[in-house]
Amino acid sequence: MKEHGQSDLDPAHVWVSPVEENEDQRSAAHALLLALARSLGGEGEVGHEESGRPVVAGLAVSLSHARGLVAVAASRRGPLGVDLESRREFEVDGMARRWFDPVELTWLRQQPDQLEAFLQLWTAKEAVGKALGRGLRGSGLRRVMPVDGATTVPSEPQLAVLRLPLQADAVLAIAVPVTTSEVRLTEHHGAALRSTVTSRTSFPVVVRGN
């Protein structure tokens, strides 16, 4: 029986916020996650499992941080995972050949921006690992991610992974159950509130900035 106010159609929420250079990113991520959780009716503080996975009573949650940014995700239906990586120059080919499946390598080398493509695959793998509660342990980097517009994870057909468009100079992915009806992304970066809907995925992504 479903609890009051919950359904399989409940959206997943992602909040992204900048942090100051001298601010502790872990603390900032916990504060942002707590604010998101409370907006959805979550109770209590942010706790952690032995693995380090964050826990909030009544919600599935995840968090990530990168240079100058934190991202948190929550939904009333889980599991889910979120990962964020800042764009930065580094040697892509060697890491891709070491960790990526031939299908992923072929796709990456066909992309006009291979750094962007690499980060999309990497964040997807991280997000799926977090949703599974294992991170990248147990050959998580070798877990094949969907490409060419697909969203369902081949080895985990109960999960979909989405690349979310950010105004910030970073790449973000979220893994959610395939039954998720909608993902709502909110970027905190100014006073204006702006909403759009994009259909680049198999289900709606609502993008909000405030």
PDB file of C-alpha atoms in Angstrom:
ATOM      1  CA  MET A   1       0.000   0.000   0.000  1.00  0.00           C
ATOM      2  CA  LYS A   2       1.336   3.440  -0.890  1.00  0.00           C
ATOM      3  CA  GLU A   3       1.831   6.060   1.784  1.00  0.00           C
ATOM      4  CA  HIS A   4      -0.188   9.253   1.607  1.00  0.00           C
ATOM      5  CA  GLY A   5       1.097  11.635  -1.046  1.00  0.00           C
ATOM      6  CA  GLN A   6       3.393   9.079  -2.665  1.00  0.00           C
ATOM      7  CA  SER A   7       3.062   7.410  -6.053  1.00  0.00           C
ATOM      8  CA  ASP A   8       5.215   5.868  -8.736  1.00  0.00           C
ATOM      9  CA  LEU A   9       4.735   9.152 -10.616  1.00  0.00           C
ATOM     10  CA  ASP A  10       6.530  11.261  -7.982  1.00  0.00           C
ATOM     11  CA  PRO A  11       9.323  13.204  -9.690  1.00  0.00           C
ATOM     12  CA  ALA A  12      12.990  13.091  -8.789  1.00  0.00           C
ATOM     13  CA  HIS A  13      14.492  16.437  -7.780  1.00  0.00           C
ATOM     14  CA  VAL A  14      18.041  17.685  -8.362  1.00  0.00           C
ATOM     15  CA  TRP A  15      19.400  20.908  -6.867  1.00  0.00           C
ATOM     16  CA  VAL A  16      22.747  22.400  -7.947  1.00  0.00           C
ATOM     17  CA  SER A  17      24.397  25.290  -6.133  1.00  0.00           C
ATOM     18  CA  PRO A  18      27.745  27.112  -6.278  1.00  0.00           C
ATOM     19  CA  VAL A  19      30.015  27.131  -3.215  1.00  0.00           C
ATOM     20  CA  GLU A  20      32.694  29.615  -2.222  1.00  0.00           C
ATOM     21  CA  GLU A  21      36.348  28.651  -2.639  1.00  0.00           C
ATOM     22  CA  ASN A  22      36.902  28.665   1.120  1.00  0.00           C
ATOM     23  CA  GLU A  23      33.649  26.810   1.911  1.00  0.00           C
ATOM     24  CA  ASP A  24      33.688  23.145   2.905  1.00  0.00           C
ATOM     25  CA  GLN A  25      32.011  21.335   0.003  1.00  0.00           C
ATOM     26  CA  ARG A  26      30.892  18.350   2.066  1.00  0.00           C
ATOM     27  CA  SER A  27      29.152  20.585   4.599  1.00  0.00           C
ATOM     28  CA  ALA A  28      27.606  22.663   1.810  1.00  0.00           C
ATOM     29  CA  ALA A  29      26.298  19.518   0.112  1.00  0.00           C
ATOM     30  CA  HIS A  30      24.778  18.264   3.367  1.00  0.00           C
ATOM     31  CA  ALA A  31      23.080  21.622   3.976  1.00  0.00           C
ATOM     32  CA  LEU A  32      21.673  21.723   0.443  1.00  0.00           C
ATOM     33  CA  LEU A  33      20.485  18.116   0.675  1.00  0.00           C
ATOM     34  CA  LEU A  34      18.770  18.812   3.989  1.00  0.00           C
ATOM     35  CA  ALA A  35      16.989  21.833   2.474  1.00  0.00           C
ATOM     36  CA  LEU A  36      15.826  19.772  -0.520  1.00  0.00           C
ATOM     37  CA  ALA A  37      14.725  16.882   1.700  1.00  0.00           C
ATOM     38  CA  ARG A  38      12.705  19.161   3.964  1.00  0.00           C
ATOM     39  CA  SER A  39      11.022  20.742   0.934  1.00  0.00           C
ATOM     40  CA  LEU A  40       9.784  17.234   0.066  1.00  0.00           C
ATOM     41  CA  GLY A  41       8.634  16.397   3.568  1.00  0.00           C
ATOM     42  CA  GLY A  42      11.734  14.492   4.669  1.00  0.00           C
ATOM     43  CA  GLU A  43      12.342  14.318   8.401  1.00  0.00           C
ATOM     44  CA  GLY A  44      15.458  14.361  10.548  1.00  0.00           C
ATOM     45  CA  GLU A  45      19.052  15.057   9.646  1.00  0.00           C
ATOM     46  CA  VAL A  46      21.358  13.668   6.976  1.00  0.00           C
ATOM     47  CA  GLY A  47      22.876  10.379   8.151  1.00  0.00           C
ATOM     48  CA  HIS A  48      25.206   7.870   6.502  1.00  0.00           C
ATOM     49  CA  GLU A  49      25.356   4.149   5.949  1.00  0.00           C
ATOM     50  CA  GLU A  50      28.614   2.287   6.647  1.00  0.00           C
ATOM     51  CA  SER A  51      29.466   2.650   2.962  1.00  0.00           C
ATOM     52  CA  GLY A  52      29.201   6.448   3.276  1.00  0.00           C
ATOM     53  CA  ARG A  53      25.925   6.628   1.357  1.00  0.00           C
ATOM     54  CA  PRO A  54      23.775   9.545   2.637  1.00  0.00           C
ATOM     55  CA  VAL A  55      20.438   8.727   4.275  1.00  0.00           C
ATOM     56  CA  VAL A  56      17.361  10.854   5.014  1.00  0.00           C
ATOM     57  CA  ALA A  57      14.297   9.216   6.541  1.00  0.00           C
ATOM     58  CA  GLY A  58      11.469   8.751   4.046  1.00  0.00           C
ATOM     59  CA  LEU A  59      13.474   9.647   0.931  1.00  0.00           C
ATOM     60  CA  ALA A  60      16.001   8.238  -1.511  1.00  0.00           C
ATOM     61  CA  VAL A  61      18.882  10.734  -1.643  1.00  0.00           C
ATOM     62  CA  SER A  62      22.288  11.265  -3.210  1.00  0.00           C
ATOM     63  CA  LEU A  63      24.898  14.010  -3.372  1.00  0.00           C
ATOM     64  CA  SER A  64      28.003  15.003  -5.291  1.00  0.00           C
ATOM     65  CA  HIS A  65      30.446  17.883  -5.359  1.00  0.00           C
ATOM     66  CA  ALA A  66      32.989  19.211  -7.800  1.00  0.00           C
ATOM     67  CA  ARG A  67      35.140  22.328  -8.016  1.00  0.00           C
ATOM     68  CA  GLY A  68      32.944  25.226  -6.888  1.00  0.00           C
ATOM     69  CA  LEU A  69      29.661  23.289  -7.131  1.00  0.00           C
ATOM     70  CA  VAL A  70      27.521  20.855  -5.170  1.00  0.00           C
ATOM     71  CA  ALA A  71      24.624  18.766  -6.442  1.00  0.00           C
ATOM     72  CA  VAL A  72      22.003  16.856  -4.440  1.00  0.00           C
ATOM     73  CA  ALA A  73      19.109  14.639  -5.493  1.00  0.00           C
ATOM     74  CA  ALA A  74      16.063  13.290  -3.687  1.00  0.00           C
ATOM     75  CA  SER A  75      12.826  11.496  -4.443  1.00  0.00           C
ATOM     76  CA  ARG A  76      10.100   9.667  -2.591  1.00  0.00           C
ATOM     77  CA  ARG A  77      10.842   6.618  -4.723  1.00  0.00           C
ATOM     78  CA  GLY A  78      14.329   5.234  -5.118  1.00  0.00           C
ATOM     79  CA  PRO A  79      16.946   4.250  -5.644  1.00  0.00           C
ATOM     80  CA  LEU A  80      18.758   7.160  -7.240  1.00  0.00           C
ATOM     81  CA  GLY A  81      22.262   8.520  -7.658  1.00  0.00           C
ATOM     82  CA  VAL A  82      23.711  11.821  -8.854  1.00  0.00           C
ATOM     83  CA  ASP A  83      27.218  12.733  -9.993  1.00  0.00           C
ATOM     84  CA  LEU A  84      28.800  16.051 -10.933  1.00  0.00           C
ATOM     85  CA  GLU A  85      32.146  16.739 -12.643  1.00  0.00           C
ATOM     86  CA  SER A  86      33.644  20.129 -13.484  1.00  0.00           C
ATOM     87  CA  ARG A  87      34.868  20.592 -17.031  1.00  0.00           C
ATOM     88  CA  ARG A  88      38.653  20.609 -17.067  1.00  0.00           C
ATOM     89  CA  GLU A  89      41.314  19.684 -19.589  1.00  0.00           C
ATOM     90  CA  PHE A  90      43.012  16.311 -19.171  1.00  0.00           C
ATOM     91  CA  GLU A  91      44.167  13.411 -21.331  1.00  0.00           C
ATOM     92  CA  VAL A  92      41.011  11.496 -22.219  1.00  0.00           C
ATOM     93  CA  ASP A  93      42.074   8.688 -24.532  1.00  0.00           C
ATOM     94  CA  GLY A  94      44.275   6.727 -22.133  1.00  0.00           C
ATOM     95  CA  MET A  95      41.675   6.669 -19.358  1.00  0.00           C
ATOM     96  CA  ALA A  96      38.923   5.775 -21.808  1.00  0.00           C
ATOM     97  CA  ARG A  97      40.930   2.869 -23.256  1.00  0.00           C
ATOM     98  CA  ARG A  98      41.663   1.601 -19.761  1.00  0.00           C
ATOM     99  CA  TRP A  99      38.136   1.728 -18.351  1.00  0.00           C
ATOM    100  CA  PHE A 100      35.526   1.943 -21.096  1.00  0.00           C
ATOM    101  CA  ASP A 101      33.807  -0.808 -23.052  1.00  0.00           C
ATOM    102  CA  PRO A 102      34.503  -0.990 -26.831  1.00  0.00           C
ATOM    103  CA  VAL A 103      30.943   0.193 -27.521  1.00  0.00           C
ATOM    104  CA  GLU A 104      31.530   3.245 -25.339  1.00  0.00           C
ATOM    105  CA  LEU A 105      34.940   3.875 -26.914  1.00  0.00           C
ATOM    106  CA  THR A 106      33.460   3.795 -30.400  1.00  0.00           C
ATOM    107  CA  TRP A 107      30.724   6.235 -29.390  1.00  0.00           C
ATOM    108  CA  LEU A 108      33.185   8.561 -27.628  1.00  0.00           C
ATOM    109  CA  ARG A 109      35.507   8.746 -30.647  1.00  0.00           C
ATOM    110  CA  GLN A 110      32.588   9.680 -32.876  1.00  0.00           C
ATOM    111  CA  GLN A 111      31.713  12.724 -30.752  1.00  0.00           C
ATOM    112  CA  PRO A 112      32.901  16.209 -31.763  1.00  0.00           C
ATOM    113  CA  ASP A 113      33.858  17.006 -28.139  1.00  0.00           C
ATOM    114  CA  GLN A 114      35.524  13.922 -26.681  1.00  0.00           C
ATOM    115  CA  LEU A 115      36.173  15.538 -23.301  1.00  0.00           C
ATOM    116  CA  GLU A 116      32.469  16.261 -22.915  1.00  0.00           C
ATOM    117  CA  ALA A 117      31.592  12.739 -24.038  1.00  0.00           C
ATOM    118  CA  PHE A 118      34.091  11.245 -21.575  1.00  0.00           C
ATOM    119  CA  LEU A 119      32.602  13.227 -18.682  1.00  0.00           C
ATOM    120  CA  GLN A 120      29.100  12.185 -19.688  1.00  0.00           C
ATOM    121  CA  LEU A 121      30.069   8.517 -19.515  1.00  0.00           C
ATOM    122  CA  TRP A 122      32.057   8.931 -16.305  1.00  0.00           C
ATOM    123  CA  THR A 123      29.287  10.780 -14.430  1.00  0.00           C
ATOM    124  CA  ALA A 124      26.740   8.247 -15.669  1.00  0.00           C
ATOM    125  CA  LYS A 125      28.834   5.383 -14.270  1.00  0.00           C
ATOM    126  CA  GLU A 126      29.238   7.181 -10.954  1.00  0.00           C
ATOM    127  CA  ALA A 127      25.517   7.980 -10.733  1.00  0.00           C
ATOM    128  CA  VAL A 128      24.492   4.384 -11.461  1.00  0.00           C
ATOM    129  CA  GLY A 129      27.001   3.078  -8.914  1.00  0.00           C
ATOM    130  CA  LYS A 130      25.550   5.377  -6.268  1.00  0.00           C
ATOM    131  CA  ALA A 131      21.990   4.298  -7.112  1.00  0.00           C
ATOM    132  CA  LEU A 132      23.065   0.672  -6.661  1.00  0.00           C
ATOM    133  CA  GLY A 133      24.710   1.526  -3.344  1.00  0.00           C
ATOM    134  CA  ARG A 134      28.083   0.232  -4.498  1.00  0.00           C
ATOM    135  CA  GLY A 135      29.763   3.258  -6.015  1.00  0.00           C
ATOM    136  CA  LEU A 136      32.415   2.174  -8.515  1.00  0.00           C
ATOM    137  CA  ARG A 137      33.391  -0.908  -6.510  1.00  0.00           C
ATOM    138  CA  GLY A 138      33.179  -4.250  -8.280  1.00  0.00           C
ATOM    139  CA  SER A 139      34.173  -3.033 -11.760  1.00  0.00           C
ATOM    140  CA  GLY A 140      31.700  -0.160 -11.714  1.00  0.00           C
ATOM    141  CA  LEU A 141      33.727   1.773 -14.268  1.00  0.00           C
ATOM    142  CA  ARG A 142      33.361  -1.141 -16.677  1.00  0.00           C
ATOM    143  CA  ARG A 143      29.567  -1.139 -16.373  1.00  0.00           C
ATOM    144  CA  VAL A 144      28.324  -0.204 -19.863  1.00  0.00           C
ATOM    145  CA  MET A 145      26.289   2.985 -20.098  1.00  0.00           C
ATOM    146  CA  PRO A 146      23.578   3.741 -22.664  1.00  0.00           C
ATOM    147  CA  VAL A 147      24.628   5.940 -25.611  1.00  0.00           C
ATOM    148  CA  ASP A 148      23.050   7.443 -28.730  1.00  0.00           C
ATOM    149  CA  GLY A 149      20.051   8.833 -26.865  1.00  0.00           C
ATOM    150  CA  ALA A 150      19.191   5.671 -24.936  1.00  0.00           C
ATOM    151  CA  THR A 151      18.594   5.933 -21.177  1.00  0.00           C
ATOM    152  CA  THR A 152      18.130   2.390 -19.830  1.00  0.00           C
ATOM    153  CA  VAL A 153      21.288   0.875 -18.298  1.00  0.00           C
ATOM    154  CA  PRO A 154      21.902  -2.417 -20.184  1.00  0.00           C
ATOM    155  CA  SER A 155      23.037  -4.437 -17.140  1.00  0.00           C
ATOM    156  CA  GLU A 156      20.535  -2.777 -14.774  1.00  0.00           C
ATOM    157  CA  PRO A 157      17.275  -2.515 -16.739  1.00  0.00           C
ATOM    158  CA  GLN A 158      15.432  -1.160 -13.699  1.00  0.00           C
ATOM    159  CA  LEU A 159      17.530   2.025 -13.916  1.00  0.00           C
ATOM    160  CA  ALA A 160      17.632   4.907 -16.373  1.00  0.00           C
ATOM    161  CA  VAL A 161      20.524   7.371 -16.503  1.00  0.00           C
ATOM    162  CA  LEU A 162      20.092  10.937 -17.751  1.00  0.00           C
ATOM    163  CA  ARG A 163      22.570  13.681 -18.611  1.00  0.00           C
ATOM    164  CA  LEU A 164      21.094  16.926 -17.313  1.00  0.00           C
ATOM    165  CA  PRO A 165      21.863  20.271 -19.008  1.00  0.00           C
ATOM    166  CA  LEU A 166      23.557  22.775 -16.685  1.00  0.00           C
ATOM    167  CA  GLN A 167      24.300  26.467 -17.069  1.00  0.00           C
ATOM    168  CA  ALA A 168      27.268  25.933 -14.738  1.00  0.00           C
ATOM    169  CA  ASP A 169      30.531  24.773 -16.323  1.00  0.00           C
ATOM    170  CA  ALA A 170      30.041  21.138 -15.310  1.00  0.00           C
ATOM    171  CA  VAL A 171      28.532  17.841 -16.425  1.00  0.00           C
ATOM    172  CA  LEU A 172      25.834  16.145 -14.358  1.00  0.00           C
ATOM    173  CA  ALA A 173      24.122  12.760 -14.544  1.00  0.00           C
ATOM    174  CA  ILE A 174      21.342  11.207 -12.497  1.00  0.00           C
ATOM    175  CA  ALA A 175      20.300   7.561 -12.263  1.00  0.00           C
ATOM    176  CA  VAL A 176      16.660   6.895 -11.372  1.00  0.00           C
ATOM    177  CA  PRO A 177      14.153   4.045 -11.644  1.00  0.00           C
ATOM    178  CA  VAL A 178      12.838   3.625 -15.180  1.00  0.00           C
ATOM    179  CA  THR A 179       9.313   4.237 -13.807  1.00  0.00           C
ATOM    180  CA  THR A 180      10.244   7.834 -12.907  1.00  0.00           C
ATOM    181  CA  SER A 181       7.838  10.227 -14.619  1.00  0.00           C
ATOM    182  CA  GLU A 182       9.888  13.405 -14.390  1.00  0.00           C
ATOM    183  CA  VAL A 183      13.189  14.874 -13.211  1.00  0.00           C
ATOM    184  CA  ARG A 184      13.143  18.446 -11.900  1.00  0.00           C
ATOM    185  CA  LEU A 185      16.473  20.254 -12.007  1.00  0.00           C
ATOM    186  CA  THR A 186      16.932  23.522 -10.105  1.00  0.00           C
ATOM    187  CA  GLU A 187      20.103  25.590 -10.454  1.00  0.00           C
ATOM    188  CA  HIS A 188      20.670  28.173  -7.746  1.00  0.00           C
ATOM    189  CA  HIS A 189      22.665  30.957  -9.366  1.00  0.00           C
ATOM    190  CA  GLY A 190      20.788  34.258  -9.159  1.00  0.00           C
ATOM    191  CA  ALA A 191      17.554  36.038  -8.403  1.00  0.00           C
ATOM    192  CA  ALA A 192      15.607  35.078 -11.519  1.00  0.00           C
ATOM    193  CA  LEU A 193      13.413  31.969 -11.713  1.00  0.00           C
ATOM    194  CA  ARG A 194      13.227  30.382 -15.138  1.00  0.00           C
ATOM    195  CA  SER A 195      11.482  27.165 -16.186  1.00  0.00           C
ATOM    196  CA  THR A 196      11.730  25.195 -19.404  1.00  0.00           C
ATOM    197  CA  VAL A 197      10.947  21.650 -20.472  1.00  0.00           C
ATOM    198  CA  THR A 198      13.151  19.620 -22.791  1.00  0.00           C
ATOM    199  CA  SER A 199      12.238  16.336 -24.469  1.00  0.00           C
ATOM    200  CA  ARG A 200      15.788  15.109 -25.123  1.00  0.00           C
ATOM    201  CA  THR A 201      15.117  12.144 -22.846  1.00  0.00           C
ATOM    202  CA  SER A 202      12.432   9.485 -22.773  1.00  0.00           C
ATOM    203  CA  PHE A 203      10.641  11.349 -20.000  1.00  0.00           C
ATOM    204  CA  PRO A 204      10.436  15.058 -19.163  1.00  0.00           C
ATOM    205  CA  VAL A 205      13.250  16.997 -17.547  1.00  0.00           C
ATOM    206  CA  VAL A 206      12.009  20.234 -16.026  1.00  0.00           C
ATOM    207  CA  VAL A 207      14.824  22.766 -15.709  1.00  0.00           C
ATOM    208  CA  ARG A 208      14.485  25.574 -13.185  1.00  0.00           C
ATOM    209  CA  GLY A 209      16.999  28.235 -12.240  1.00  0.00           C
ATOM    210  CA  ASN A 210      16.749  30.574  -9.257  1.00  0.00           C
TER     211      ASN A 210
END
